[in-house]
XYZ file of C-alpha atoms in Angstrom:
404
model
C -93.014 -79.019 -50.706
C -93.926 -81.734 -53.229
C -93.151 -80.712 -56.798
C -95.365 -81.441 -59.801
C -93.965 -82.816 -63.058
C -95.714 -83.011 -66.423
C -94.578 -85.584 -68.984
C -95.254 -85.095 -72.695
C -95.562 -88.588 -74.161
C -96.927 -91.854 -72.841
C -94.557 -94.263 -74.546
C -91.865 -96.323 -72.874
C -89.668 -93.310 -72.068
C -92.533 -91.213 -70.731
C -94.039 -93.920 -68.545
C -90.638 -95.004 -67.230
C -89.820 -91.380 -66.366
C -93.150 -91.012 -64.632
C -92.476 -94.126 -62.582
C -88.938 -93.061 -61.703
C -90.019 -89.578 -60.627
C -93.054 -90.795 -58.678
C -90.831 -93.208 -56.764
C -88.643 -90.188 -55.962
C -91.593 -88.304 -54.470
C -92.835 -86.117 -57.327
C -96.480 -85.708 -58.305
C -96.574 -86.772 -61.948
C -99.081 -86.335 -64.788
C -98.476 -87.956 -68.177
C -99.986 -86.237 -71.216
C -100.345 -88.507 -74.260
C -101.576 -87.200 -77.604
C -103.127 -90.500 -78.769
C -106.752 -91.240 -77.842
C -105.601 -94.374 -76.005
C -102.313 -95.855 -74.857
C -101.535 -98.392 -77.543
C -97.943 -99.344 -78.403
C -97.037 -99.966 -82.018
C -93.922 -101.661 -83.288
C -92.931 -105.150 -82.313
C -90.209 -106.510 -80.039
C -87.390 -104.999 -78.016
C -84.338 -106.518 -76.404
C -83.480 -105.542 -72.834
C -79.976 -106.197 -71.559
C -79.083 -106.567 -67.881
C -78.336 -102.829 -67.668
C -82.087 -102.341 -68.183
C -83.631 -105.363 -66.457
C -81.599 -104.458 -63.355
C -83.580 -101.192 -63.222
C -86.901 -102.906 -63.870
C -86.103 -105.358 -61.075
C -85.377 -102.501 -58.673
C -88.782 -101.081 -59.605
C -90.446 -104.366 -58.641
C -91.175 -105.567 -62.177
C -89.230 -108.850 -62.205
C -92.291 -111.040 -61.743
C -94.145 -109.076 -64.402
C -91.294 -109.627 -66.831
C -91.303 -113.336 -66.101
C -94.977 -113.550 -67.054
C -94.726 -111.881 -70.489
C -91.088 -111.792 -71.650
C -88.832 -114.437 -73.181
C -85.475 -115.338 -71.665
C -83.233 -116.455 -74.549
C -80.342 -118.748 -73.725
C -77.991 -117.503 -76.428
C -77.162 -114.795 -78.948
C -75.938 -116.303 -82.223
C -74.068 -114.511 -85.006
C -74.476 -116.138 -88.422
C -73.462 -115.436 -91.993
C -76.499 -114.432 -94.017
C -74.850 -115.833 -97.145
C -73.742 -119.277 -95.999
C -75.787 -119.705 -92.821
C -72.569 -120.543 -90.942
C -72.678 -120.099 -87.172
C -69.821 -117.669 -86.531
C -70.098 -117.191 -82.758
C -72.407 -117.540 -79.758
C -72.705 -115.421 -76.628
C -74.380 -117.153 -73.701
C -77.289 -115.129 -72.356
C -78.292 -117.727 -69.786
C -75.529 -116.636 -67.394
C -76.130 -112.878 -67.692
C -77.621 -112.835 -64.196
C -74.484 -114.411 -62.758
C -72.210 -111.995 -64.624
C -74.178 -108.762 -64.403
C -76.797 -109.293 -61.710
C -79.808 -109.251 -64.034
C -81.141 -111.272 -66.998
C -81.277 -110.596 -70.719
C -84.878 -110.599 -71.962
C -86.814 -110.056 -75.175
C -90.308 -108.621 -74.964
C -93.088 -107.160 -77.077
C -93.220 -103.379 -76.816
C -96.908 -103.478 -75.842
C -96.155 -105.837 -72.957
C -93.355 -103.584 -71.710
C -95.554 -100.521 -71.968
C -98.322 -102.255 -70.021
C -95.929 -103.225 -67.221
C -94.667 -99.642 -66.958
C -98.175 -98.173 -67.105
C -99.474 -100.412 -64.324
C -96.446 -99.726 -62.135
C -96.646 -95.970 -62.744
C -100.347 -95.822 -61.918
C -99.733 -97.874 -58.763
C -97.283 -95.117 -57.745
C -99.995 -92.485 -58.257
C -99.024 -91.297 -61.751
C -102.026 -89.814 -63.577
C -102.264 -90.527 -67.315
C -104.371 -88.349 -69.594
C -104.854 -89.397 -73.222
C -105.982 -87.217 -76.128
C -103.791 -84.482 -74.635
C -101.431 -83.079 -77.240
C -98.744 -80.813 -75.768
C -98.103 -78.165 -78.419
C -96.012 -75.519 -76.713
C -93.682 -75.141 -73.745
C -92.458 -72.025 -71.970
C -89.888 -71.723 -69.208
C -91.200 -69.137 -66.732
C -88.334 -69.098 -64.276
C -90.198 -70.438 -61.258
C -92.350 -72.850 -63.290
C -92.913 -74.310 -66.724
C -96.125 -73.783 -68.706
C -97.435 -76.017 -71.463
C -100.200 -75.381 -73.944
C -102.145 -78.454 -74.948
C -105.146 -79.496 -76.953
C -107.490 -81.845 -75.068
C -110.783 -83.112 -76.452
C -111.242 -80.059 -78.641
C -110.262 -77.518 -75.986
C -107.096 -75.426 -75.675
C -105.653 -75.617 -72.172
C -102.625 -74.322 -70.294
C -101.026 -76.186 -67.422
C -98.182 -75.218 -65.103
C -95.778 -77.440 -63.227
C -92.359 -77.392 -61.624
C -90.834 -79.367 -64.503
C -91.649 -80.876 -67.891
C -90.249 -84.155 -69.209
C -90.153 -84.149 -73.009
C -90.673 -87.746 -74.109
C -92.486 -87.280 -77.415
C -90.094 -89.263 -79.587
C -87.612 -88.719 -82.387
C -89.959 -86.274 -84.171
C -90.398 -84.186 -81.018
C -92.096 -80.865 -81.685
C -91.120 -79.645 -78.232
C -87.430 -80.293 -78.943
C -87.647 -77.890 -81.868
C -89.094 -75.203 -79.629
C -86.410 -75.727 -76.993
C -83.283 -76.416 -79.062
C -84.159 -75.244 -82.584
C -81.693 -77.695 -84.089
C -83.689 -78.947 -87.056
C -85.543 -82.131 -87.882
C -84.121 -85.657 -87.687
C -82.318 -86.919 -90.763
C -82.815 -90.025 -92.856
C -80.076 -92.551 -92.128
C -80.276 -94.360 -95.470
C -81.384 -97.491 -93.609
C -84.789 -99.161 -93.712
C -86.258 -101.644 -91.222
C -88.795 -104.240 -92.295
C -90.515 -105.728 -89.216
C -92.663 -108.824 -88.870
C -94.235 -110.752 -86.020
C -95.225 -114.384 -86.508
C -96.617 -117.050 -84.200
C -94.022 -119.754 -83.613
C -96.755 -122.373 -84.048
C -97.237 -121.128 -87.621
C -93.572 -121.708 -88.480
C -91.984 -124.958 -89.635
C -90.279 -126.649 -86.696
C -86.773 -125.931 -88.015
C -87.472 -122.175 -88.039
C -88.760 -121.940 -84.466
C -86.337 -120.663 -81.852
C -86.100 -119.338 -78.308
C -82.741 -117.642 -78.950
C -81.585 -114.383 -80.535
C -79.927 -114.686 -83.948
C -78.249 -111.988 -86.027
C -77.745 -112.880 -89.691
C -75.109 -110.559 -91.227
C -74.757 -110.000 -94.948
C -73.496 -107.372 -97.388
C -75.469 -104.157 -96.733
C -78.197 -106.072 -94.916
C -78.799 -108.014 -91.729
C -81.709 -109.833 -90.122
C -82.444 -110.148 -86.405
C -84.854 -112.676 -84.912
C -85.866 -113.316 -81.309
C -88.835 -114.599 -79.290
C -91.423 -112.371 -77.593
C -94.726 -112.873 -75.739
C -93.297 -115.553 -73.475
C -91.643 -117.211 -76.462
C -94.887 -117.861 -78.325
C -94.166 -115.352 -81.103
C -91.066 -114.590 -83.135
C -90.012 -111.024 -83.893
C -88.115 -110.675 -87.176
C -86.453 -107.488 -88.439
C -84.674 -107.102 -91.773
C -82.508 -103.978 -91.949
C -81.363 -102.846 -95.369
C -79.647 -99.864 -96.941
C -81.644 -97.666 -99.285
C -83.537 -94.438 -99.739
C -87.231 -93.718 -100.113
C -88.131 -91.362 -102.921
C -91.172 -89.119 -102.899
C -92.145 -89.862 -99.308
C -93.722 -87.089 -97.246
C -92.246 -86.157 -93.897
C -95.490 -87.188 -92.202
C -95.071 -90.723 -93.556
C -91.509 -90.948 -92.249
C -92.811 -90.367 -88.744
C -94.757 -93.626 -88.581
C -93.841 -97.213 -87.785
C -95.697 -98.558 -90.801
C -94.944 -96.867 -94.094
C -97.527 -98.008 -96.595
C -96.318 -100.249 -99.398
C -98.088 -103.093 -101.108
C -97.320 -106.610 -99.907
C -95.911 -107.441 -103.332
C -93.601 -104.399 -103.309
C -92.399 -105.175 -99.792
C -91.659 -108.800 -100.670
C -89.795 -107.707 -103.802
C -87.693 -105.300 -101.712
C -86.810 -108.049 -99.241
C -85.961 -110.547 -101.951
C -83.656 -108.018 -103.607
C -81.963 -107.128 -100.311
C -81.375 -110.814 -99.529
C -80.020 -111.809 -102.918
C -77.524 -114.616 -102.361
C -78.683 -115.339 -98.799
C -78.842 -118.913 -97.523
C -82.034 -120.987 -97.949
C -82.858 -120.941 -94.225
C -82.923 -117.158 -94.124
C -85.069 -116.969 -97.257
C -87.452 -119.506 -95.731
C -87.727 -117.431 -92.554
C -88.514 -114.249 -94.461
C -91.026 -116.031 -96.691
C -92.770 -117.489 -93.628
C -93.553 -114.018 -92.276
C -96.796 -112.953 -93.891
C -97.121 -109.263 -92.973
C -94.235 -106.795 -92.927
C -94.147 -103.211 -91.659
C -91.674 -100.756 -93.137
C -89.962 -98.317 -90.782
C -87.537 -95.753 -92.297
C -84.777 -95.086 -89.759
C -84.201 -91.443 -88.876
C -81.829 -90.159 -86.219
C -79.480 -87.408 -85.102
C -75.747 -87.167 -84.606
C -74.633 -88.438 -81.173
C -75.190 -85.984 -78.338
C -72.494 -83.308 -78.091
C -73.360 -81.437 -74.888
C -75.514 -81.735 -71.785
C -77.754 -78.892 -72.968
C -79.375 -81.306 -75.444
C -80.882 -82.987 -72.369
C -82.107 -79.961 -70.466
C -83.336 -76.419 -71.027
C -84.366 -74.623 -67.863
C -87.174 -76.659 -66.310
C -87.653 -78.865 -69.373
C -85.717 -82.129 -69.663
C -85.543 -84.308 -72.775
C -85.352 -88.101 -72.480
C -85.314 -91.105 -74.782
C -85.633 -90.586 -78.527
C -86.508 -86.911 -78.099
C -82.972 -86.402 -76.760
C -80.923 -89.177 -78.369
C -82.572 -91.347 -81.036
C -80.733 -94.666 -81.318
C -80.183 -96.787 -84.380
C -81.291 -100.340 -83.549
C -77.853 -101.926 -84.089
C -77.092 -102.153 -80.366
C -80.662 -102.975 -79.270
C -80.614 -100.135 -76.728
C -83.265 -97.614 -77.804
C -85.771 -98.567 -75.111
C -82.903 -99.348 -72.761
C -81.434 -95.848 -72.856
C -84.881 -94.322 -72.279
C -85.294 -96.493 -69.172
C -81.761 -95.646 -68.010
C -82.673 -91.962 -68.435
C -85.767 -92.485 -66.302
C -83.829 -94.210 -63.542
C -81.171 -91.495 -63.467
C -83.809 -88.767 -63.487
C -85.491 -90.309 -60.452
C -82.121 -90.820 -58.755
C -81.053 -87.192 -59.218
C -84.500 -85.872 -58.271
C -84.155 -87.574 -54.914
C -80.394 -87.195 -54.397
C -80.506 -83.450 -55.156
C -83.733 -82.845 -53.223
C -82.354 -79.794 -51.427
C -81.567 -77.987 -54.691
C -83.894 -76.176 -57.070
C -85.418 -77.999 -60.033
C -83.132 -76.653 -62.816
C -80.063 -77.706 -60.807
C -81.488 -81.203 -60.344
C -82.211 -81.490 -64.049
C -78.725 -80.273 -64.890
C -77.268 -82.917 -62.588
C -79.249 -85.506 -64.556
C -77.989 -84.105 -67.874
C -74.356 -84.186 -66.758
C -74.774 -87.779 -65.598
C -76.407 -88.994 -68.835
C -75.317 -87.193 -71.989
C -71.915 -88.836 -72.468
C -73.322 -92.308 -71.823
C -76.057 -91.715 -74.389
C -73.586 -90.299 -76.902
C -71.374 -93.362 -76.480
C -74.252 -95.743 -77.105
C -75.454 -93.736 -80.111
C -71.978 -93.806 -81.665
C -71.495 -97.512 -80.969
C -74.859 -98.319 -82.544
C -73.859 -96.478 -85.731
C -70.551 -98.340 -85.788
C -72.308 -101.665 -85.272
C -74.424 -100.987 -88.348
C -71.241 -100.630 -90.405
C -69.921 -103.897 -88.969
C -73.146 -105.823 -89.552
C -73.382 -104.601 -93.171
C -69.696 -104.917 -94.053
C -68.575 -106.033 -97.507
C -65.336 -107.316 -99.017
C -62.205 -107.517 -96.825
C -63.965 -105.935 -93.835
C -66.659 -108.611 -93.979
C -64.004 -111.324 -94.156
C -62.128 -109.836 -91.173
C -65.365 -109.538 -89.149
C -66.254 -113.176 -89.734
C -62.720 -114.353 -88.959
C -62.678 -112.339 -85.745
C -65.996 -113.820 -84.625
C -64.783 -117.344 -85.341
C -61.637 -116.773 -83.289
C -62.837 -114.598 -80.405
C -66.570 -115.283 -80.376
C -68.179 -114.272 -77.110
C -65.321 -111.919 -76.193
C -66.268 -109.703 -79.136
C -70.012 -109.970 -78.537
C -70.070 -109.342 -74.788
C -70.087 -105.690 -73.691
C -69.305 -105.176 -69.996
C -69.189 -101.389 -70.481
C -72.822 -101.540 -71.610
C -74.357 -104.319 -69.543
C -72.542 -103.527 -66.301
C -73.614 -99.872 -66.157
C -75.443 -98.660 -63.044
C -77.172 -95.290 -62.792
C -75.925 -92.979 -60.071
C -72.548 -94.706 -59.988
């Protein structure tokens, strides 16, 4: 008998899960609360651990048409501008069997949507899943759709509604996400609008005291994604505002914040920030790293992506871990086909939770390294000068294969 799976959330994690499960033989329906599938945010980086999965799903040619393929990852001092180390990204395919790419979130979402629909995945927008109940032999969800209250049943529910997941609270009752004390200012600028010396097709991380800036190409290299991550708190901000990608501040206030955060930075970095006209403010909220498999699964409901394990962006693996989840979910759905649905979902949870916890913890640690001050900053820079690519390469991360 073919099982039916509902997915709450039509973002990267939800669409990837739908594709993975459909390829494994499930009948999948994605329920997205927004009136239309539109991806906000800006760029994402996808290491070979992720592009290997996308390639197996037949998306390599699609990636080639919209993504950028940077040749190097450069670590620089935000204060002096000194190049501390470079990791070659050009030979990632030779080392790990898949490339390193940078891509706009909307382009990635479109690729996943088209592939999912080609596999028969149905996508319904303006469908807000508000409640979930495990019924033993099925799962039932209550949703609002175009002004009507509906109930749908399925064999399983994938919870992919993000870091502020309402369904997670119903299933786990473990409280809301917490402010990290870190803020991300994001900008997207056409390379043709930049002075020639600021244009690049590589990834660069500028590290300074309590701040760092990341830049990389997207949209086939025609645009540059720039993110400035600082430490600070937001006072008097409502919870609803924290849930968005674009906290409202005036352009003058945003520019003043960035100038203060980058006090003492080198002229090139100031020029880059000044060249970006429009900035979006994103307060970072997360959870402690996963502690048990039950945070992934409750009965016939399985949590993936940010709903299960929100990632700080300091390892560039938020989208990557959601796609790894999707691949493992499809793998276990097929590999455990003779078992009942809760057992299959538990097999997925056991295969994924420690990997996700490791990446969450490493991302938090990376933030401390990027923002180091004093003797720790000096030791970080000295280590990069001496060991370079050996410190920046991560075989444990990039060489991972689901189902292994």
